[in-house]
Tab-separated table of C-alpha atoms in Angstrom:
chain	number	residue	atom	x	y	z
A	201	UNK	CA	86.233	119.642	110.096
A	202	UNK	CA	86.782	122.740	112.163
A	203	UNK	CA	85.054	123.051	115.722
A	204	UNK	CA	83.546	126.216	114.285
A	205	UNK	CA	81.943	126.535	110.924
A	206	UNK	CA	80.939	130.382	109.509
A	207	UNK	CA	79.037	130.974	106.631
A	208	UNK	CA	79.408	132.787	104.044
A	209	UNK	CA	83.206	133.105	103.321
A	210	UNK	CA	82.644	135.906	101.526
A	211	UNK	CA	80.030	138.086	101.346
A	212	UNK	CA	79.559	141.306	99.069
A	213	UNK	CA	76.713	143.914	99.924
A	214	UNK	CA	75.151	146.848	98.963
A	215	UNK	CA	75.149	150.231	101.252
A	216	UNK	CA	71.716	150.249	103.136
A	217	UNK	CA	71.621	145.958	102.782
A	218	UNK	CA	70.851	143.985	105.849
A	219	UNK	CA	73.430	141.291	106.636
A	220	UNK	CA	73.396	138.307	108.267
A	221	UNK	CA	76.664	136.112	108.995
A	222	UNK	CA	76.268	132.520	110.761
A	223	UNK	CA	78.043	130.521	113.267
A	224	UNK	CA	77.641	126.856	114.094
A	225	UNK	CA	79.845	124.593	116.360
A	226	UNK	CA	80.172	121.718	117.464
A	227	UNK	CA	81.383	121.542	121.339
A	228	UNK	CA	79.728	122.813	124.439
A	229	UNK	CA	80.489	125.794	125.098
A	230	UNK	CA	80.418	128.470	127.666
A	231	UNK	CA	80.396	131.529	125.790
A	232	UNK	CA	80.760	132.681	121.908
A	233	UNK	CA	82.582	135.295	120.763
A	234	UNK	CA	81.977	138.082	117.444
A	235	UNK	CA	85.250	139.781	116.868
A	236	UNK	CA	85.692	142.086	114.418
A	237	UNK	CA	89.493	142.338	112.444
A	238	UNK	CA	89.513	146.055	110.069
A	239	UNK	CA	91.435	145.832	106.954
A	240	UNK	CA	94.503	147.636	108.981
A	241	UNK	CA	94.837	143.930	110.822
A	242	UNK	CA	93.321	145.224	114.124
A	243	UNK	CA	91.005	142.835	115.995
A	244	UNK	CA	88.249	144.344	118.222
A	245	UNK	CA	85.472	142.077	120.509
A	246	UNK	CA	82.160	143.197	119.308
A	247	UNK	CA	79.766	140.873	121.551
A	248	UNK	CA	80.390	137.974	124.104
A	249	UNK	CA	77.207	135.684	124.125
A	250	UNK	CA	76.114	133.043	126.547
A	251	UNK	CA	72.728	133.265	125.715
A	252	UNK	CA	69.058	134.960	123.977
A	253	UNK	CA	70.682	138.377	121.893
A	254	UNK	CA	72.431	141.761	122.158
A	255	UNK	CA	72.575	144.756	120.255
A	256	UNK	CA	74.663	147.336	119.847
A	257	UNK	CA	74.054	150.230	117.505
A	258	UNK	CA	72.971	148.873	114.071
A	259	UNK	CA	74.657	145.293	115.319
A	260	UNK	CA	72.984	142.810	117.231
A	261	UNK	CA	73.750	138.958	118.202
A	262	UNK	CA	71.715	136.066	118.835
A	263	UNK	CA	72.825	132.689	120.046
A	264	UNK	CA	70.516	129.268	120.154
A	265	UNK	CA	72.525	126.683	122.853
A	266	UNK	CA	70.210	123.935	121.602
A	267	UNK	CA	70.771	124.286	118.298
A	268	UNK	CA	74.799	125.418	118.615
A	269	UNK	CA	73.875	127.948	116.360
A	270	UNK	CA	74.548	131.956	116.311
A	271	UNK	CA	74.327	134.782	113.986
A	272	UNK	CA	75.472	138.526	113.573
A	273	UNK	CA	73.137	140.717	111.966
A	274	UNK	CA	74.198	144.257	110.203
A	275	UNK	CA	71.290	146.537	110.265
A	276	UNK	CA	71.310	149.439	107.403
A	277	UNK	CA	75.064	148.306	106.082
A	278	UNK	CA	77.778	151.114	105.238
A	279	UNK	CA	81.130	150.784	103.637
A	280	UNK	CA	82.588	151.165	106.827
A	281	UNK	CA	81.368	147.752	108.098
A	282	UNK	CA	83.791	146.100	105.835
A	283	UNK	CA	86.052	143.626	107.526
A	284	UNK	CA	86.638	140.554	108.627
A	285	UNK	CA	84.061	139.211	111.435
A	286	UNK	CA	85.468	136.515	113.495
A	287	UNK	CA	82.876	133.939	115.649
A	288	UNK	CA	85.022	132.300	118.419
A	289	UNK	CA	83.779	129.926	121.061
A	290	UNK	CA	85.262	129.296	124.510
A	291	UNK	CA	84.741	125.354	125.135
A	292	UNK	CA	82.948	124.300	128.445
A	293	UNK	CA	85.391	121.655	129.247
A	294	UNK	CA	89.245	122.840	129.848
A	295	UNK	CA	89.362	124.532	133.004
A	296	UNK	CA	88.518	128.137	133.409
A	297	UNK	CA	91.015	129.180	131.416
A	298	UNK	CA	89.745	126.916	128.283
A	299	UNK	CA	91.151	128.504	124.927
A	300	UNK	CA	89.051	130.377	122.075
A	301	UNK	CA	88.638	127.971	119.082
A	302	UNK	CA	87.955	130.399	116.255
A	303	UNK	CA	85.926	130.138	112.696
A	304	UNK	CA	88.043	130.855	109.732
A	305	UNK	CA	86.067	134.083	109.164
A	306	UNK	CA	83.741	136.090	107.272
A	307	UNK	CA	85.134	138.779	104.804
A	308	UNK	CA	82.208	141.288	104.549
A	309	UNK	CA	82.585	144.338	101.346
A	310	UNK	CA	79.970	146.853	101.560
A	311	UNK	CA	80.123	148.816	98.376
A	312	UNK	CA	78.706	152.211	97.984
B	260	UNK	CA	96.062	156.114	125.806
B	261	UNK	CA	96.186	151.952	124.591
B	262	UNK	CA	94.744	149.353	126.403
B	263	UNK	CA	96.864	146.607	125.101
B	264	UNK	CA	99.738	147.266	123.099
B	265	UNK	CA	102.788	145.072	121.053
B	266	UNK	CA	106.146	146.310	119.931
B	267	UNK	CA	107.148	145.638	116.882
B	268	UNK	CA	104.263	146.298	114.988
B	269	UNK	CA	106.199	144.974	111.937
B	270	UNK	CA	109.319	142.613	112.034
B	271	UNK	CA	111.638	141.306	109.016
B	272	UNK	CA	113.859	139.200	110.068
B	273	UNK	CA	116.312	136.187	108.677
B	274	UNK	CA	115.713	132.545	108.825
B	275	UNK	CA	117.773	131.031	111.634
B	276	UNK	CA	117.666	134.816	113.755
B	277	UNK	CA	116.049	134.867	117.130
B	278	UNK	CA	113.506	137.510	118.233
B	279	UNK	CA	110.802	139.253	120.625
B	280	UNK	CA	107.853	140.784	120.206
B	281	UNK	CA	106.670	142.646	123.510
B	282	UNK	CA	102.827	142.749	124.964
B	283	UNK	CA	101.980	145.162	127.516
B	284	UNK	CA	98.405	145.751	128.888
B	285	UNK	CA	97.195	148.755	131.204
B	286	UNK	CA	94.161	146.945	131.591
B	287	UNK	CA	94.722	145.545	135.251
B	288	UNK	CA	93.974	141.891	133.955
B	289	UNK	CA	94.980	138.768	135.469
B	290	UNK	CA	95.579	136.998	132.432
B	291	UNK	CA	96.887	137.416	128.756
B	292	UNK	CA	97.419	135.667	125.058
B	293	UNK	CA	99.366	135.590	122.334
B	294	UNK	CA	97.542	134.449	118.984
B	295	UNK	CA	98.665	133.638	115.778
B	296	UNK	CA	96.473	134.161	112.654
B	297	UNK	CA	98.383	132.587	109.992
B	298	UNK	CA	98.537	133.175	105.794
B	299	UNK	CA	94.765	132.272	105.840
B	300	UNK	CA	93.644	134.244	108.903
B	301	UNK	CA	93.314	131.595	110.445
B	302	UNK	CA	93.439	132.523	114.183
B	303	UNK	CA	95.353	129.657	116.861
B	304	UNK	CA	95.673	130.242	120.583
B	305	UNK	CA	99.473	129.701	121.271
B	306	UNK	CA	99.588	130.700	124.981
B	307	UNK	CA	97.609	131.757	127.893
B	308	UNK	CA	99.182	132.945	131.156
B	309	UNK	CA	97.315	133.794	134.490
B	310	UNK	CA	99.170	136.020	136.700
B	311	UNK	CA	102.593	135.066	135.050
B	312	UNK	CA	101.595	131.365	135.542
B	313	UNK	CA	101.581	129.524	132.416
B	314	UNK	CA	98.160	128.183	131.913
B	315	UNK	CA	97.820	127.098	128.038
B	316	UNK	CA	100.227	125.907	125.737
B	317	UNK	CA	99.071	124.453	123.215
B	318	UNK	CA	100.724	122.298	120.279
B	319	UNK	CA	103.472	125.840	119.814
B	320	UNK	CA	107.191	124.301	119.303
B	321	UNK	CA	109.541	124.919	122.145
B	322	UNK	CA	111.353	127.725	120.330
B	323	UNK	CA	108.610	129.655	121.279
B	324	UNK	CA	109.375	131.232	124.636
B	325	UNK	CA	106.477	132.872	126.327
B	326	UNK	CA	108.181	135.390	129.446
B	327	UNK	CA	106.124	137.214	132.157
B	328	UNK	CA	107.758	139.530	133.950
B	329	UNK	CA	105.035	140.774	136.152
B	330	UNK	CA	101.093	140.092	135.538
B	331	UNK	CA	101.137	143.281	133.014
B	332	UNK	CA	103.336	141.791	130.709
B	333	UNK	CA	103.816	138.686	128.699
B	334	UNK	CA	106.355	138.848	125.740
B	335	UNK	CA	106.834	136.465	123.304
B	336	UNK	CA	110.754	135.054	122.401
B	337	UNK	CA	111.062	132.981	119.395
B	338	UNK	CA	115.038	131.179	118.444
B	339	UNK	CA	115.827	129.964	115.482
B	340	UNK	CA	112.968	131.470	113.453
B	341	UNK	CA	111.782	129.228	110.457
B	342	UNK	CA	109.924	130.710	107.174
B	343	UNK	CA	106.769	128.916	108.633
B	344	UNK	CA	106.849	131.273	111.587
B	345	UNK	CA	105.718	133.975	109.616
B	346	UNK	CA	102.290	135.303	110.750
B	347	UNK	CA	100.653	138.240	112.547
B	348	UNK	CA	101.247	137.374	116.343
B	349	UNK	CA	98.203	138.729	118.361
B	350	UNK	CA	98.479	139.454	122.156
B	351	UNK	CA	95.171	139.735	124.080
B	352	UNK	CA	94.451	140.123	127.789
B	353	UNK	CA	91.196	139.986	130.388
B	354	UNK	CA	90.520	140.322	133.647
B	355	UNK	CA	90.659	136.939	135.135
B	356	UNK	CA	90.847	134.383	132.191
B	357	UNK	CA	86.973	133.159	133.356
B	358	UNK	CA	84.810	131.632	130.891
B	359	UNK	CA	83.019	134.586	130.305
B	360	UNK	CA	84.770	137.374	129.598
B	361	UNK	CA	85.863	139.993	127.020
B	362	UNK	CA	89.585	139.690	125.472
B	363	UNK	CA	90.924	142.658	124.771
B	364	UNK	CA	93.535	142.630	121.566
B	365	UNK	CA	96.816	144.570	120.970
B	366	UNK	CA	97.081	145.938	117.311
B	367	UNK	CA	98.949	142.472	116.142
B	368	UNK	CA	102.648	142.413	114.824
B	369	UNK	CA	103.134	141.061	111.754
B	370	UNK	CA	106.097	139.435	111.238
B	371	UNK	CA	107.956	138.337	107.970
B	372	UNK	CA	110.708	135.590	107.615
B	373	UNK	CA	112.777	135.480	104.840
């Protein structure tokens, strides 16, 4: 079983939809990581967490320590959200230079 | 005017051939990656370097040659390249490698062994 679970795999939505993609894991952590990867292949960091939530535009990000447990939330989806969103956690043991452990990812269509 | 940059973005090459992929960051970090995201997407940490010290290396086979020049560059040499090397190698840099901090990724190169 991977160190970090996302749910769903795949997830199809309609233009205007709000969207919610989960991340549990099972380590203590020090921070957690949304990353976003287009269709062209290019990965771009979106949020680091460490705690409570952040937005950004139409995107925010909430994290619960307790329960290991964070989600990404897509307010008022558009076509152009459709990627691949990546949770990644940073491990509290390992030095400060501990590696990302990543979730397998979340394939998000938007469909006009 | 890119942050963190690879050359090649795209590299065929034979089984049994050795090659590089570069990584260069303008970012003024301390520390950089490389990443592989295999067939599946799957993304693996490979290496992690902190001003050209080698930090991370993590279950990689020693035909993978991680180089740093200087702390703005870490390029990645691979010998004897096998078809299970193919994958889309992702560098990545930030500022000091601390727990909580933003990596920054280059575009990826994606390379094919045949």
């Amino acid at each position: 079983k991977n160190e970090v679970e996302q749910s769903p795999q795949n997830l199809t939505a309609q233009e205007g939809e709000f969207i919610t993609i989960n991340c549990s894991y099972s380590v203590g952590i020090s921070a957690l990581h949304w990353l976003q990867q287009h269709p062209g292949g290019g990965i771009v960091s979106l949020f680091m967490l460490s705690s409570g939530k952040k937005k950004h535009g139409r995107l925010i990000a909430t994290i619960n320590i307790q329960e290991k447990h964070s989600s990404l939330h897509i307010t008022a989806s558009h076509p152009r959200d459709s990627a691949v969103y990546i949770c990644a956690v940073r491990p509290d043991y390992g030095g400060s230079q501990g590696n990302l452990i990543f979730g397998k990812g979340t394939k998000l269509s938007v469909k006009p | 005017d890119t942050a963190v940059s690879q050359t090649p973005k795209y590299l065929v090459t034979q089984m049994g051939n050795d090659k590089s992929i570069k990584c260069e960051q303008n970012l003024g970090h301390d520390t950089m990656y490389w990443y592989k995201q295999d067939s599946k997407k799957f993304l693996k940490i490979m290496f992690s370097y902190n001003n050209k010290e080698l930090i991370i290396n993590e279950t990689v086979p020693n035909r993978f040659s991680p180089k740093s020049p200087d702390k703005a560059h870490l390029n990645l040499h691979i010998n004897s390249l096998e078809l299970g090397d193919s994958a889309v190698y992702f560098c990545a840099s930030s500022h000091s490698g601390g727990l909580q901090e933003t990596q920054y990724f280059g575009p990826g190169t994606r390379l094919l062994v045949l």
